[in-house]
């Protein structure tokens, strides 16, 4: 058994110069990491250009592939656009709902027999 009183004293006491060295090293590491992060963030502005270049390469390759696989076709004229008559019932319903909402908001009395839309002019 060793006598505790005669045991060599090991101390975990840090001296001021050691503490200053630890502080300076830690601050240097923090600043180095911050500079690295700043450099990485500054490179973000190049990402859209790289993505655009890559998409252009892909679209050019796809266009070349289509041209390569394109078969000679006879010229076919596109049919003339046909004027279609649309059902305005949905438009009328939306306009009626908007008029009712506006009249309720203003406090204007809504006629019991309802509203009548006589014409709708499209622009």
mmCIF file with all atom_site columns, C-alpha atoms in Angstrom, residues 67-121:
data_model
loop_
_atom_site.group_PDB
_atom_site.id
_atom_site.type_symbol
_atom_site.label_atom_id
_atom_site.label_alt_id
_atom_site.label_comp_id
_atom_site.label_asym_id
_atom_site.label_entity_id
_atom_site.label_seq_id
_atom_site.pdbx_PDB_ins_code
_atom_site.Cartn_x
_atom_site.Cartn_y
_atom_site.Cartn_z
_atom_site.occupancy
_atom_site.B_iso_or_equiv
_atom_site.pdbx_formal_charge
_atom_site.auth_seq_id
_atom_site.auth_comp_id
_atom_site.auth_asym_id
_atom_site.auth_atom_id
_atom_site.pdbx_PDB_model_num
ATOM 1  C CA . UNK A 1 67  ? -33.430 14.088 -85.592 1.00 0.00 ? 67  UNK A CA 1
ATOM 2  C CA . UNK A 1 68  ? -31.606 10.808 -86.045 1.00 0.00 ? 68  UNK A CA 1
ATOM 3  C CA . UNK A 1 69  ? -34.753 8.747  -85.534 1.00 0.00 ? 69  UNK A CA 1
ATOM 4  C CA . UNK A 1 70  ? -36.995 11.079 -87.492 1.00 0.00 ? 70  UNK A CA 1
ATOM 5  C CA . UNK A 1 71  ? -38.594 9.452  -90.501 1.00 0.00 ? 71  UNK A CA 1
ATOM 6  C CA . UNK A 1 72  ? -39.298 11.460 -93.615 1.00 0.00 ? 72  UNK A CA 1
ATOM 7  C CA . UNK A 1 73  ? -42.971 12.317 -93.551 1.00 0.00 ? 73  UNK A CA 1
ATOM 8  C CA . UNK A 1 74  ? -45.287 13.525 -96.196 1.00 0.00 ? 74  UNK A CA 1
ATOM 9  C CA . UNK A 1 75  ? -46.352 17.093 -95.703 1.00 0.00 ? 75  UNK A CA 1
ATOM 10 C CA . UNK A 1 76  ? -49.697 17.103 -94.009 1.00 0.00 ? 76  UNK A CA 1
ATOM 11 C CA . UNK A 1 77  ? -51.555 20.321 -93.534 1.00 0.00 ? 77  UNK A CA 1
ATOM 12 C CA . UNK A 1 78  ? -52.905 21.020 -90.095 1.00 0.00 ? 78  UNK A CA 1
ATOM 13 C CA . UNK A 1 79  ? -56.675 21.335 -89.938 1.00 0.00 ? 79  UNK A CA 1
ATOM 14 C CA . UNK A 1 80  ? -58.000 24.854 -89.654 1.00 0.00 ? 80  UNK A CA 1
ATOM 15 C CA . UNK A 1 81  ? -58.989 25.811 -86.121 1.00 0.00 ? 81  UNK A CA 1
ATOM 16 C CA . UNK A 1 82  ? -62.689 25.404 -85.570 1.00 0.00 ? 82  UNK A CA 1
ATOM 17 C CA . UNK A 1 83  ? -64.555 27.974 -83.526 1.00 0.00 ? 83  UNK A CA 1
ATOM 18 C CA . UNK A 1 84  ? -66.252 26.155 -80.675 1.00 0.00 ? 84  UNK A CA 1
ATOM 19 C CA . UNK A 1 85  ? -69.285 27.328 -78.863 1.00 0.00 ? 85  UNK A CA 1
ATOM 20 C CA . UNK A 1 86  ? -68.815 27.032 -75.106 1.00 0.00 ? 86  UNK A CA 1
ATOM 21 C CA . UNK A 1 87  ? -71.358 26.533 -72.401 1.00 0.00 ? 87  UNK A CA 1
ATOM 22 C CA . UNK A 1 88  ? -71.453 29.719 -70.342 1.00 0.00 ? 88  UNK A CA 1
ATOM 23 C CA . UNK A 1 89  ? -73.413 28.228 -67.445 1.00 0.00 ? 89  UNK A CA 1
ATOM 24 C CA . UNK A 1 90  ? -70.319 27.957 -65.239 1.00 0.00 ? 90  UNK A CA 1
ATOM 25 C CA . UNK A 1 91  ? -69.322 31.533 -65.997 1.00 0.00 ? 91  UNK A CA 1
ATOM 26 C CA . UNK A 1 92  ? -72.834 32.720 -65.199 1.00 0.00 ? 92  UNK A CA 1
ATOM 27 C CA . UNK A 1 93  ? -72.796 30.817 -61.903 1.00 0.00 ? 93  UNK A CA 1
ATOM 28 C CA . UNK A 1 94  ? -69.468 32.351 -60.872 1.00 0.00 ? 94  UNK A CA 1
ATOM 29 C CA . UNK A 1 95  ? -70.633 35.855 -61.766 1.00 0.00 ? 95  UNK A CA 1
ATOM 30 C CA . UNK A 1 96  ? -73.890 35.354 -59.846 1.00 0.00 ? 96  UNK A CA 1
ATOM 31 C CA . UNK A 1 97  ? -71.999 34.147 -56.776 1.00 0.00 ? 97  UNK A CA 1
ATOM 32 C CA . UNK A 1 98  ? -69.667 37.149 -56.941 1.00 0.00 ? 98  UNK A CA 1
ATOM 33 C CA . UNK A 1 99  ? -72.592 39.585 -57.253 1.00 0.00 ? 99  UNK A CA 1
ATOM 34 C CA . UNK A 1 100 ? -74.427 37.956 -54.330 1.00 0.00 ? 100 UNK A CA 1
ATOM 35 C CA . UNK A 1 101 ? -71.273 38.084 -52.180 1.00 0.00 ? 101 UNK A CA 1
ATOM 36 C CA . UNK A 1 102 ? -70.653 41.737 -53.033 1.00 0.00 ? 102 UNK A CA 1
ATOM 37 C CA . UNK A 1 103 ? -74.278 42.644 -52.286 1.00 0.00 ? 103 UNK A CA 1
ATOM 38 C CA . UNK A 1 104 ? -74.174 40.843 -48.926 1.00 0.00 ? 104 UNK A CA 1
ATOM 39 C CA . UNK A 1 105 ? -70.897 42.533 -48.026 1.00 0.00 ? 105 UNK A CA 1
ATOM 40 C CA . UNK A 1 106 ? -72.318 45.984 -48.802 1.00 0.00 ? 106 UNK A CA 1
ATOM 41 C CA . UNK A 1 107 ? -75.559 45.225 -47.022 1.00 0.00 ? 107 UNK A CA 1
ATOM 42 C CA . UNK A 1 108 ? -77.634 45.729 -50.169 1.00 0.00 ? 108 UNK A CA 1
ATOM 43 C CA . UNK A 1 109 ? -80.891 43.747 -50.041 1.00 0.00 ? 109 UNK A CA 1
ATOM 44 C CA . UNK A 1 110 ? -80.984 40.851 -52.480 1.00 0.00 ? 110 UNK A CA 1
ATOM 45 C CA . UNK A 1 111 ? -84.238 40.597 -54.440 1.00 0.00 ? 111 UNK A CA 1
ATOM 46 C CA . UNK A 1 112 ? -86.368 37.568 -53.548 1.00 0.00 ? 112 UNK A CA 1
ATOM 47 C CA . UNK A 1 113 ? -86.930 36.687 -57.192 1.00 0.00 ? 113 UNK A CA 1
ATOM 48 C CA . UNK A 1 114 ? -83.149 36.573 -57.778 1.00 0.00 ? 114 UNK A CA 1
ATOM 49 C CA . UNK A 1 115 ? -80.873 38.302 -60.207 1.00 0.00 ? 115 UNK A CA 1
ATOM 50 C CA . UNK A 1 116 ? -80.950 37.992 -63.965 1.00 0.00 ? 116 UNK A CA 1
ATOM 51 C CA . UNK A 1 117 ? -77.860 38.200 -66.135 1.00 0.00 ? 117 UNK A CA 1
ATOM 52 C CA . UNK A 1 118 ? -78.883 39.365 -69.557 1.00 0.00 ? 118 UNK A CA 1
ATOM 53 C CA . UNK A 1 119 ? -75.555 39.329 -71.399 1.00 0.00 ? 119 UNK A CA 1
ATOM 54 C CA . UNK A 1 120 ? -71.900 38.500 -70.925 1.00 0.00 ? 120 UNK A CA 1
ATOM 55 C CA . UNK A 1 121 ? -69.330 40.222 -73.074 1.00 0.00 ? 121 UNK A CA 1
#
